[in-house]
Coordinates of C-alpha atoms and ligand atoms in Angstrom, one line a residue:
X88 CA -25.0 -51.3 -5.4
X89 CA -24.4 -50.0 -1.4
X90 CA -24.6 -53.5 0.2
X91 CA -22.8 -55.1 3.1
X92 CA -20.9 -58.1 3.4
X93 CA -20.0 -61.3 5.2
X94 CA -18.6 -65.0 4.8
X95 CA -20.3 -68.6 5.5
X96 CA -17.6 -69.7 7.7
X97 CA -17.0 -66.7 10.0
X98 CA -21.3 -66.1 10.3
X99 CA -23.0 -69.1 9.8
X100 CA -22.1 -71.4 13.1
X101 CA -21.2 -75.2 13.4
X102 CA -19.5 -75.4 9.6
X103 CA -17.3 -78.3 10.4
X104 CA -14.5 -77.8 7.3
X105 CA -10.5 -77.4 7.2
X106 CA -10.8 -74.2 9.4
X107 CA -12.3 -76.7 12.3
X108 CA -9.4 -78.7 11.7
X109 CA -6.8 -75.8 11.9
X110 CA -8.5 -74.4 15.7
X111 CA -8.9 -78.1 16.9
X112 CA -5.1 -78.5 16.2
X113 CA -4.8 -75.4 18.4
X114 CA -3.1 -72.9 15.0
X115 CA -5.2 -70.0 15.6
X116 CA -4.5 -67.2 18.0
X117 CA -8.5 -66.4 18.4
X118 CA -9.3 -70.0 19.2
X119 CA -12.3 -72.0 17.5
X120 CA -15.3 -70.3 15.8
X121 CA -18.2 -72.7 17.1
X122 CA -21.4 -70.7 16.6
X123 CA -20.2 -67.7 14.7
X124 CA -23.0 -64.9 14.8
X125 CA -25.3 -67.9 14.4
X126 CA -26.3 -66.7 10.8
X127 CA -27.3 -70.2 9.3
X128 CA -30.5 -69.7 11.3
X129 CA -30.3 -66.2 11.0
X130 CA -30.0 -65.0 7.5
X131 CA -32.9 -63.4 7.3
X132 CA -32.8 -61.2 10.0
X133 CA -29.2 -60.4 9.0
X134 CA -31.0 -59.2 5.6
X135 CA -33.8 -57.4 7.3
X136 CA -30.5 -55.2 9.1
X137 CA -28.7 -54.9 5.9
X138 CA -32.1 -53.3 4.8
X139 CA -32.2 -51.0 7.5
X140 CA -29.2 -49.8 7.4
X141 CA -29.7 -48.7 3.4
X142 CA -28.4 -51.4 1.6
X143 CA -29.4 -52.4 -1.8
X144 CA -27.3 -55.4 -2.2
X145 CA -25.8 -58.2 0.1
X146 CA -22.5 -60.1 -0.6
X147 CA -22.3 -63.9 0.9
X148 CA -20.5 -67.0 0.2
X149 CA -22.0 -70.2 0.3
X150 CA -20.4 -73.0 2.2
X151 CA -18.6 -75.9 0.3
X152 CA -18.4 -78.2 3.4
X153 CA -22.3 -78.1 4.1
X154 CA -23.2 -78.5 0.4
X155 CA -20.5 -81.1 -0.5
X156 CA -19.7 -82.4 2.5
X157 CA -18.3 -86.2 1.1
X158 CA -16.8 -85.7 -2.5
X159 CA -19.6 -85.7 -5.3
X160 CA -22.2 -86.5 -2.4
X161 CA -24.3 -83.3 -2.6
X162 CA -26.9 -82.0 -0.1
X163 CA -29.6 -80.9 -1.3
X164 CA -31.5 -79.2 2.3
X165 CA -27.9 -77.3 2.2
X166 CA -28.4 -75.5 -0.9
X167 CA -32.2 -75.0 -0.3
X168 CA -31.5 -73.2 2.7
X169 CA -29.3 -71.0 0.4
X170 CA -32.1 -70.7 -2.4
X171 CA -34.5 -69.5 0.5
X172 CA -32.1 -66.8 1.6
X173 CA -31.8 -66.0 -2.2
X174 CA -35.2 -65.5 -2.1
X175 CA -35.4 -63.6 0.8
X176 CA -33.1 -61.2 0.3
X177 CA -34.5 -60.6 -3.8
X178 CA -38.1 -59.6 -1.8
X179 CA -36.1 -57.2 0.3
X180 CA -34.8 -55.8 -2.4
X181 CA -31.6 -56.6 -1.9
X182 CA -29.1 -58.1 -4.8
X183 CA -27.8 -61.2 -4.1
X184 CA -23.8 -61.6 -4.6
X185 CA -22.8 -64.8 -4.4
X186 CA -19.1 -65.6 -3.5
X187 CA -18.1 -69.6 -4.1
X188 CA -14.9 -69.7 -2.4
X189 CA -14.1 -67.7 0.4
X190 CA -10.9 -69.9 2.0
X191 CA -12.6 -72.7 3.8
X192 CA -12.5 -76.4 2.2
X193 CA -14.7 -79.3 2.7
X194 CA -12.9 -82.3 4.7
X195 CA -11.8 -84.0 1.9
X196 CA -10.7 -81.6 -0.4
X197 CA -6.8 -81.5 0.7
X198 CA -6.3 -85.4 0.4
X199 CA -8.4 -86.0 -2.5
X200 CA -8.7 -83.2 -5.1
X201 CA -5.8 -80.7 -3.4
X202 CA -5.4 -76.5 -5.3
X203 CA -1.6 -78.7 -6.7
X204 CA -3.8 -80.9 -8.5
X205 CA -5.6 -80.4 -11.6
X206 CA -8.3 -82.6 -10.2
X207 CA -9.3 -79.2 -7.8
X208 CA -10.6 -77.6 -11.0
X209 CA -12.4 -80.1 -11.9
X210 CA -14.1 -80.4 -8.7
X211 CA -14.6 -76.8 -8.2
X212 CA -16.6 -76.8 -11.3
X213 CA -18.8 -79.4 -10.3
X214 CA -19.4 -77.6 -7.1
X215 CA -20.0 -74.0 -9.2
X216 CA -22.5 -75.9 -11.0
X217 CA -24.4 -77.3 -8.3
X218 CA -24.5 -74.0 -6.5
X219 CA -25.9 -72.2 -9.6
X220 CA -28.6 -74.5 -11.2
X221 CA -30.3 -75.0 -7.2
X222 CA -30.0 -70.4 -6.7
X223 CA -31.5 -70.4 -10.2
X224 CA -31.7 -66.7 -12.2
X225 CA -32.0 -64.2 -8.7
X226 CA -28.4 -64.3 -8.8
X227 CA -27.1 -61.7 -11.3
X228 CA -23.5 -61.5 -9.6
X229 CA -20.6 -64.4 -8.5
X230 CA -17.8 -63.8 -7.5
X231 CA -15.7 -67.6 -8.0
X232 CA -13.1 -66.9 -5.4
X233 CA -12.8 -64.0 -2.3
X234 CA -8.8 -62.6 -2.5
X235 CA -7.4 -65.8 -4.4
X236 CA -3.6 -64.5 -3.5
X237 CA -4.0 -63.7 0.0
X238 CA -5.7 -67.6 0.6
X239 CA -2.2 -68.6 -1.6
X240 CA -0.1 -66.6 0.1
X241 CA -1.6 -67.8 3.5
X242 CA -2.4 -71.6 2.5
X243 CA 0.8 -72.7 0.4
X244 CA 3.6 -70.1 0.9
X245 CA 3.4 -69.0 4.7
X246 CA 1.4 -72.3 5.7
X247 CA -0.1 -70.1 8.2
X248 CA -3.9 -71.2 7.4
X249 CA -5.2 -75.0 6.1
X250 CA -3.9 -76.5 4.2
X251 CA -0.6 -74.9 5.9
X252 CA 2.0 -75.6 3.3
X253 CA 4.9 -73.6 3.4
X254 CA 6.4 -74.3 -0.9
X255 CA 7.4 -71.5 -3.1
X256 CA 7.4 -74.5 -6.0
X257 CA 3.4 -75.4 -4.9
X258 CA 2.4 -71.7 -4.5
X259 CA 3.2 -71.1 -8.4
X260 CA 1.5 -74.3 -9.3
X261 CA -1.6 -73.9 -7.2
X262 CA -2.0 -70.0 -8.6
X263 CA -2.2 -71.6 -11.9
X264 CA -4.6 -73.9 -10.7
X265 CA -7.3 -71.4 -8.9
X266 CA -6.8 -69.0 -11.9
X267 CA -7.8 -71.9 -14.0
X268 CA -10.6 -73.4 -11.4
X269 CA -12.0 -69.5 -11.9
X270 CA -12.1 -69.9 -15.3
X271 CA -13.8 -73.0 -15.4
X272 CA -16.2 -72.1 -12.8
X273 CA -17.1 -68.9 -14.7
X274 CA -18.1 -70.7 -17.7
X275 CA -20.4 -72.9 -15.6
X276 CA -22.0 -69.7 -14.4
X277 CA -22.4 -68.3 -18.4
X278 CA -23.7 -71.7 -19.3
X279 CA -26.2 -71.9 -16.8
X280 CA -27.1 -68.1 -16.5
X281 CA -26.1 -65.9 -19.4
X282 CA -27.0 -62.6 -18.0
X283 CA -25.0 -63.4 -14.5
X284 CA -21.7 -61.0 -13.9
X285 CA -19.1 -62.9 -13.0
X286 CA -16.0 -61.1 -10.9
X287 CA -12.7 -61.5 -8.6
X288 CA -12.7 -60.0 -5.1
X289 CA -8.6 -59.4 -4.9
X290 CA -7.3 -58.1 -1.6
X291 CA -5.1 -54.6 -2.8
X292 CA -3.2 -52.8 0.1
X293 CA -0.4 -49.8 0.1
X294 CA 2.5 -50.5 0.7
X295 CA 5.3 -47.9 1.8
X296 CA 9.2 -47.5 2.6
X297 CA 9.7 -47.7 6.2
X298 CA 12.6 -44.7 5.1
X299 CA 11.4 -43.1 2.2
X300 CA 15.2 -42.3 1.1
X301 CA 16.6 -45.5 1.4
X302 CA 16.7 -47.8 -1.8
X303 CA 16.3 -51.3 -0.4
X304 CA 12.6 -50.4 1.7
X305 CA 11.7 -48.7 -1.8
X306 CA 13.1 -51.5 -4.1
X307 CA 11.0 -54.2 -1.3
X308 CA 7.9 -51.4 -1.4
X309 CA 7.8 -51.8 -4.9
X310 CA 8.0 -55.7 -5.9
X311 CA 5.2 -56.1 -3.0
X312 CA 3.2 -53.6 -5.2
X313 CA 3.7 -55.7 -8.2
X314 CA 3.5 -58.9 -7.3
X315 CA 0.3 -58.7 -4.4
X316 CA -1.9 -55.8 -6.2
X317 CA -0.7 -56.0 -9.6
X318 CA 0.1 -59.8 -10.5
X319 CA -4.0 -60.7 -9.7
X320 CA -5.1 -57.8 -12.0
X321 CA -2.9 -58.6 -14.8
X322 CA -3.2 -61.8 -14.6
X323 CA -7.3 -61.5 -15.5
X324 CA -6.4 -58.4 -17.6
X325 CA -4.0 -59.8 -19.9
X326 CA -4.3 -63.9 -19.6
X327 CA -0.6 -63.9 -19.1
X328 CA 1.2 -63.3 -15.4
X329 CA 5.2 -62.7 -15.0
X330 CA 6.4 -61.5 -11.4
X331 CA 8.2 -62.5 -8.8
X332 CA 7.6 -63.2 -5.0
X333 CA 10.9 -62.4 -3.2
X334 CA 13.2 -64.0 -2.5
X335 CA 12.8 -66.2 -5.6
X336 CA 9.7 -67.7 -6.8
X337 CA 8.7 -66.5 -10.3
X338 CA 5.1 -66.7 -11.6
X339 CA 4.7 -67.4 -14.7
X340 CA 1.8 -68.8 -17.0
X341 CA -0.8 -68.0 -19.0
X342 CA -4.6 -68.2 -19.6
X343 CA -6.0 -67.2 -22.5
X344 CA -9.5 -67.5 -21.1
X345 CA -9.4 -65.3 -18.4
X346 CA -9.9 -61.9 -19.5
X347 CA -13.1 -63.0 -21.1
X348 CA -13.5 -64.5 -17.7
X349 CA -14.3 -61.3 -15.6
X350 CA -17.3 -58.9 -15.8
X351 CA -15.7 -57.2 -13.1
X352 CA -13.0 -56.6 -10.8
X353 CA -13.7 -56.4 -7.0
X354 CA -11.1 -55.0 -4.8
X355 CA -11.2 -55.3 -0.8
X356 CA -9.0 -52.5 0.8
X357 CA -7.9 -52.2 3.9
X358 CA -4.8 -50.6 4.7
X359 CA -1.0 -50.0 4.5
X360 CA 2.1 -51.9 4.9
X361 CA 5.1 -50.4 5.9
X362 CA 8.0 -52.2 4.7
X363 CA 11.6 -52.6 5.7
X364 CA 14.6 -54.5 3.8
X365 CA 16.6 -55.7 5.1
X366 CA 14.0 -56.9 7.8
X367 CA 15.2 -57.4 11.9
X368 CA 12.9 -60.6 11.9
X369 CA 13.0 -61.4 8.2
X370 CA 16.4 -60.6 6.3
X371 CA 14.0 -60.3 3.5
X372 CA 11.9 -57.8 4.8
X373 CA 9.8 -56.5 7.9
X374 CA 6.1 -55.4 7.4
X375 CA 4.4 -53.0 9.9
X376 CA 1.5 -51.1 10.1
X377 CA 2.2 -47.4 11.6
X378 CA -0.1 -44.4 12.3
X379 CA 1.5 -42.0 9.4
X380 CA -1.5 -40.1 8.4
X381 CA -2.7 -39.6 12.0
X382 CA -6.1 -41.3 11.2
X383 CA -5.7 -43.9 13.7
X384 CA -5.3 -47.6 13.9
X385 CA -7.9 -49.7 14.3
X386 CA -8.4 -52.1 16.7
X387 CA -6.3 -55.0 15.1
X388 CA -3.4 -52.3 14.4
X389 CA -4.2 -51.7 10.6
X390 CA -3.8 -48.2 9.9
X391 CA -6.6 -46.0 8.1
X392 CA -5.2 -45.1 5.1
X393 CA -7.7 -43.8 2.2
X394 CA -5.7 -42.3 0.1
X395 CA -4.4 -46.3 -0.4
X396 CA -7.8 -47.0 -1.4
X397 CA -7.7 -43.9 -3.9
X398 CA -4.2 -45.8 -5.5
X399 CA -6.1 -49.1 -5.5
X400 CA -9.0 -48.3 -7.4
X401 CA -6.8 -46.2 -10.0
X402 CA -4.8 -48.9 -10.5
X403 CA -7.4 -51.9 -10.9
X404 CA -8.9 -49.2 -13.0
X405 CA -5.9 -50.0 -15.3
X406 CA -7.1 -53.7 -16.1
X407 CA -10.2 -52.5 -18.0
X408 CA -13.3 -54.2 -15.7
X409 CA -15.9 -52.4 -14.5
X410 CA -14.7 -51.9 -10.8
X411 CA -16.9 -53.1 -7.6
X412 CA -15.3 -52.4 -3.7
X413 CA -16.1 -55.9 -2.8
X414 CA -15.1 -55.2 0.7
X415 CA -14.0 -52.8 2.8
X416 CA -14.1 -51.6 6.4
X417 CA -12.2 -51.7 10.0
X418 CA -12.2 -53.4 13.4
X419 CA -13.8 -50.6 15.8
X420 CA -15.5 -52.4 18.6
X421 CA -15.6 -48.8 20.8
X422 CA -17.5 -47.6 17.2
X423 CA -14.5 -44.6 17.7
X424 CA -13.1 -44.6 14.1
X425 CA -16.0 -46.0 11.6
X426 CA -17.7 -42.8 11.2
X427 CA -14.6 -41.2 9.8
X428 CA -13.3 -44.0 8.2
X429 CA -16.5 -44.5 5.7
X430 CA -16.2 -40.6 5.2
X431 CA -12.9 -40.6 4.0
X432 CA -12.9 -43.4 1.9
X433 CA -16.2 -42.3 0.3
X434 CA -14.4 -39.2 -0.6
X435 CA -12.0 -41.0 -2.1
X436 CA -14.0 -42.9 -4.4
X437 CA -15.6 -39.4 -5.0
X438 CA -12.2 -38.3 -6.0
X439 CA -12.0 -41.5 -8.5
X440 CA -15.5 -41.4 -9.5
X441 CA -14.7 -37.6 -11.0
X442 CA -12.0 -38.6 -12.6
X443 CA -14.3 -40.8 -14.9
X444 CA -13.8 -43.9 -13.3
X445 CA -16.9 -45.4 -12.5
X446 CA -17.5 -47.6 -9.3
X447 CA -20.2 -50.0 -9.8
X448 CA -20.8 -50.8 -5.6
X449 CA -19.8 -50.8 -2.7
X450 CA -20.5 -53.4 -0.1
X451 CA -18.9 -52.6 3.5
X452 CA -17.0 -55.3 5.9
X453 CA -19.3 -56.3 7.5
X454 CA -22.7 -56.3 8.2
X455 CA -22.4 -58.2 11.9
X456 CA -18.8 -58.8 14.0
X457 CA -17.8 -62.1 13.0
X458 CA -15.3 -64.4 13.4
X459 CA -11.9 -63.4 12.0
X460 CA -9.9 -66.1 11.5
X461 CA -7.0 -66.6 13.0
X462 CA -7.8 -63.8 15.3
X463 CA -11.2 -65.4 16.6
X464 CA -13.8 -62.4 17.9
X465 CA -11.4 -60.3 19.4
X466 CA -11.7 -57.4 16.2
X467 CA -15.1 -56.2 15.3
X468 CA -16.0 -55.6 12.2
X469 CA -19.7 -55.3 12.3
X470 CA -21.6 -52.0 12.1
X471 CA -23.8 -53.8 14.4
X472 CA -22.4 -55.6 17.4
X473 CA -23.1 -59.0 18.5
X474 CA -23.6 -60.4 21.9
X475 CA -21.8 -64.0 21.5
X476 CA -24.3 -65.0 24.7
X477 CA -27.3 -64.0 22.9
X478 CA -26.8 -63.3 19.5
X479 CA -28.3 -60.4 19.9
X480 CA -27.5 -57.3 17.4
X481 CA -27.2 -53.8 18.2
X482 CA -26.4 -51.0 15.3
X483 CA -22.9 -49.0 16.2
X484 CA -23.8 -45.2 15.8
X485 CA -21.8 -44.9 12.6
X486 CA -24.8 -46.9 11.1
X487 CA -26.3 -43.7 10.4
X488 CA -23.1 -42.0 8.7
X489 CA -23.3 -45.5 6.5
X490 CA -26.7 -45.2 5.9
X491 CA -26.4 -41.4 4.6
X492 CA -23.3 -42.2 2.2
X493 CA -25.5 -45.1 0.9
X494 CA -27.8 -42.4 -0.3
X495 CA -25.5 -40.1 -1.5
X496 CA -24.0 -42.9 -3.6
X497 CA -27.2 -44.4 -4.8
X498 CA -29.1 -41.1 -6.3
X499 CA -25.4 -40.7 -8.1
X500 CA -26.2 -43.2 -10.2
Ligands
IFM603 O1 -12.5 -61.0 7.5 C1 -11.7 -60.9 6.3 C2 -12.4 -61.5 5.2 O2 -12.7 -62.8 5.3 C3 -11.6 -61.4 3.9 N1 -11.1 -60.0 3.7 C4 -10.5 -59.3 4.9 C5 -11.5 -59.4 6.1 C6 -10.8 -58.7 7.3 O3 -9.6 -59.3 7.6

């Protein structure tokens, strides 16, 4: 697959959810997402540019607000509107892959069925099932939840996004919880449609010693590898997790369903971390991203950094699945880095591919600019731009450097 991707919340428009919540209560930097890229009306166009700029596949998540906006009330136009773009995109050619979670909540979610409950897995269940029977058998990939630790992290350690708890003691509970809710919604999916693939899309960065010689930034370098990259993967690998988030929550369970759980592992890659212990704003740590390689940073600060996407891959290679880039991609607005950025990380999925490790798609972040979270539309993302008076899209350049890697990938296989 060479697709692109994007999310219900920061495309679609007018999704009111936690998120509108958390910018009404004034705790984003980027302010409030109001009409998105407009996508709820647009979807189909949106495919028709995915098409044109070589994609085979197209990665989405459905909205949990609009299709179960009071609990167990369920509405119906919501997830028609989804089935048409299903079937939209299957005449385009285009796979459908459908993500079910992808950090936004309906309303009532926190107060009555909250990730510390075991009532959440129950109701994401339901939800999984509702979403599945009305998309029917177009859909031959889900993905239950879009980078599970980076919404725990960000949601119950940090508190820095809804439901903006900040609990070493809730984060362990509520991992158990969407590891579980995953399970259950995957068997929802195999009930209902046996041939489906079901995956993960984990977030996996590098991360790096500030000073390479000095033990503490190597000792913090490492523990952030194992617990944010590795924990996820061996977790779904194994059914059994055992790591630590500094300074001192352990997490520690096991599932034995969940390796049968996964038909494949998706990883989104971004960048590098460079990290510093002790930290001048954290004792435990500071994080920074920094120009090392001379690539550049993008427009949000991240550095470029393939050969961290090279380590990625190799290492969710390690857990077995069949591996899928779920996302990846860069904020460019000025279109100045994109080119070069999908060159070099193509090579080095060329460089993984040789090695014998198959990579079953790609799908690049993100078809349009969007709205990105807490940072509202200031990054752009898209490889086309989007006028937020009219909506209007316009292809960056590097379209055309996508659109030739799509082919070389494609006949590869
Ligand atoms: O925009 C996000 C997306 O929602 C999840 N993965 C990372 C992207 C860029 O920050």
């Amino acid at each position: 697959m060479w697709g692109t991707a994007v999310s219900h919340y920061q495309v679609e428009g007018d999704d009111p959810c936690d998120w509108t919540e958390w910018e009404r209560a004034g705790r984003t930097r980027g302010g409030a997402c109001g009409a998105a890229a407009a996508s709820w009306t647009r979807y189909e166009d949106d495919a028709a540019l995915a098409k044109a700029a070589g994609a085979n596949a197209f990665r989405f998540s459905v909205s949990w607000s609009r299709i179960e906006p009071q609990r167990n009330a369920f509405d119906d136009r919501a997830l028609a509107r989804y089935r048409r773009f299903v079937d939209h995109l299957l005449q385009l050619g285009l796979e459908p892959a459908v993500t079910l979670f992808h950090y936004t909540h309906p309303r009532w979610f926190h107060e009555e069925a909250p990730w510390t409950s075991p009532a959440s897995v129950d109701a994401f269940a339901r939800f999984t099932r509702r979403v599945v029977d009305a998309l029917g058998d177009g859909v031959r990939l889900y993905v239950p939840f879009n980078e599970p630790f980076v919404f725990l992290l960000a949601g119950y350690y940090d508190g820095q996004i809804p439901p903006g708890i900040a609990s070493p003691r809730d984060a362990a509970r509520v991992f158990d919880h969407l590891l579980a809710a995953h399970a259950a919604s995957a068997a929802v999916i195999r009930e209902l449609q046996p041939r489906a693939a079901v995956g993960v899309a984990h977030n996996m960065m590098a991360f790096a010693p500030e000073r390479r010689w000095h033990l503490l930034d190597r000792t913090l370098a490492r523990v952030a590898h194992r617990c944010y990259n590795s924990g996820v993967l061996e977790a779904f690998a194994t059914g059994r997790w055992d790591f630590r988030l500094p300074p001192s929550t352990r997490f520690r369970g096991r599932r034995d369903d969940l390796p049968a759980s996964l038909d494949f592992f998706g990883i989104n890659y971004y960048s590098r971390l460079h990290l510093r212990c002790p930290g001048r704003e954290r004792w435990i740590g500071d994080f920074a991203y920094r120009d090392k390689t001379g690539l550049g940073l993008t427009d949000n600060g991240w550095e470029i950094h393939p050969h961290g996407f090279e380590a990625a891959l190799r290492e969710a290679a390690r857990g077995g699945f069949p591996l899928v880039v779920t996302e990846n991609g860069l904020a460019d607005g000025e279109d100045r880095l994109r080119g070069r950025f999908l060159r070099e990380h193509l090579a080095a999925l060329g460089r993984v591919e040789a090695d014998g490790i198959p990579v079953h798609g790609y799908f690049q972040w993100s078809l349009v600019d969007n709205y990105e979270w807490l940072d509202g539309y200031e990054p752009k993302f898209g490889l086309y731009a989007v006028d937020r008076a009219t909506m209007e899209r316009t292809p960056r350049p590097s379209i055309d450097v996508f659109r030739e890697l799509g082919r070389q990938f494609l006949v590869k296989s």
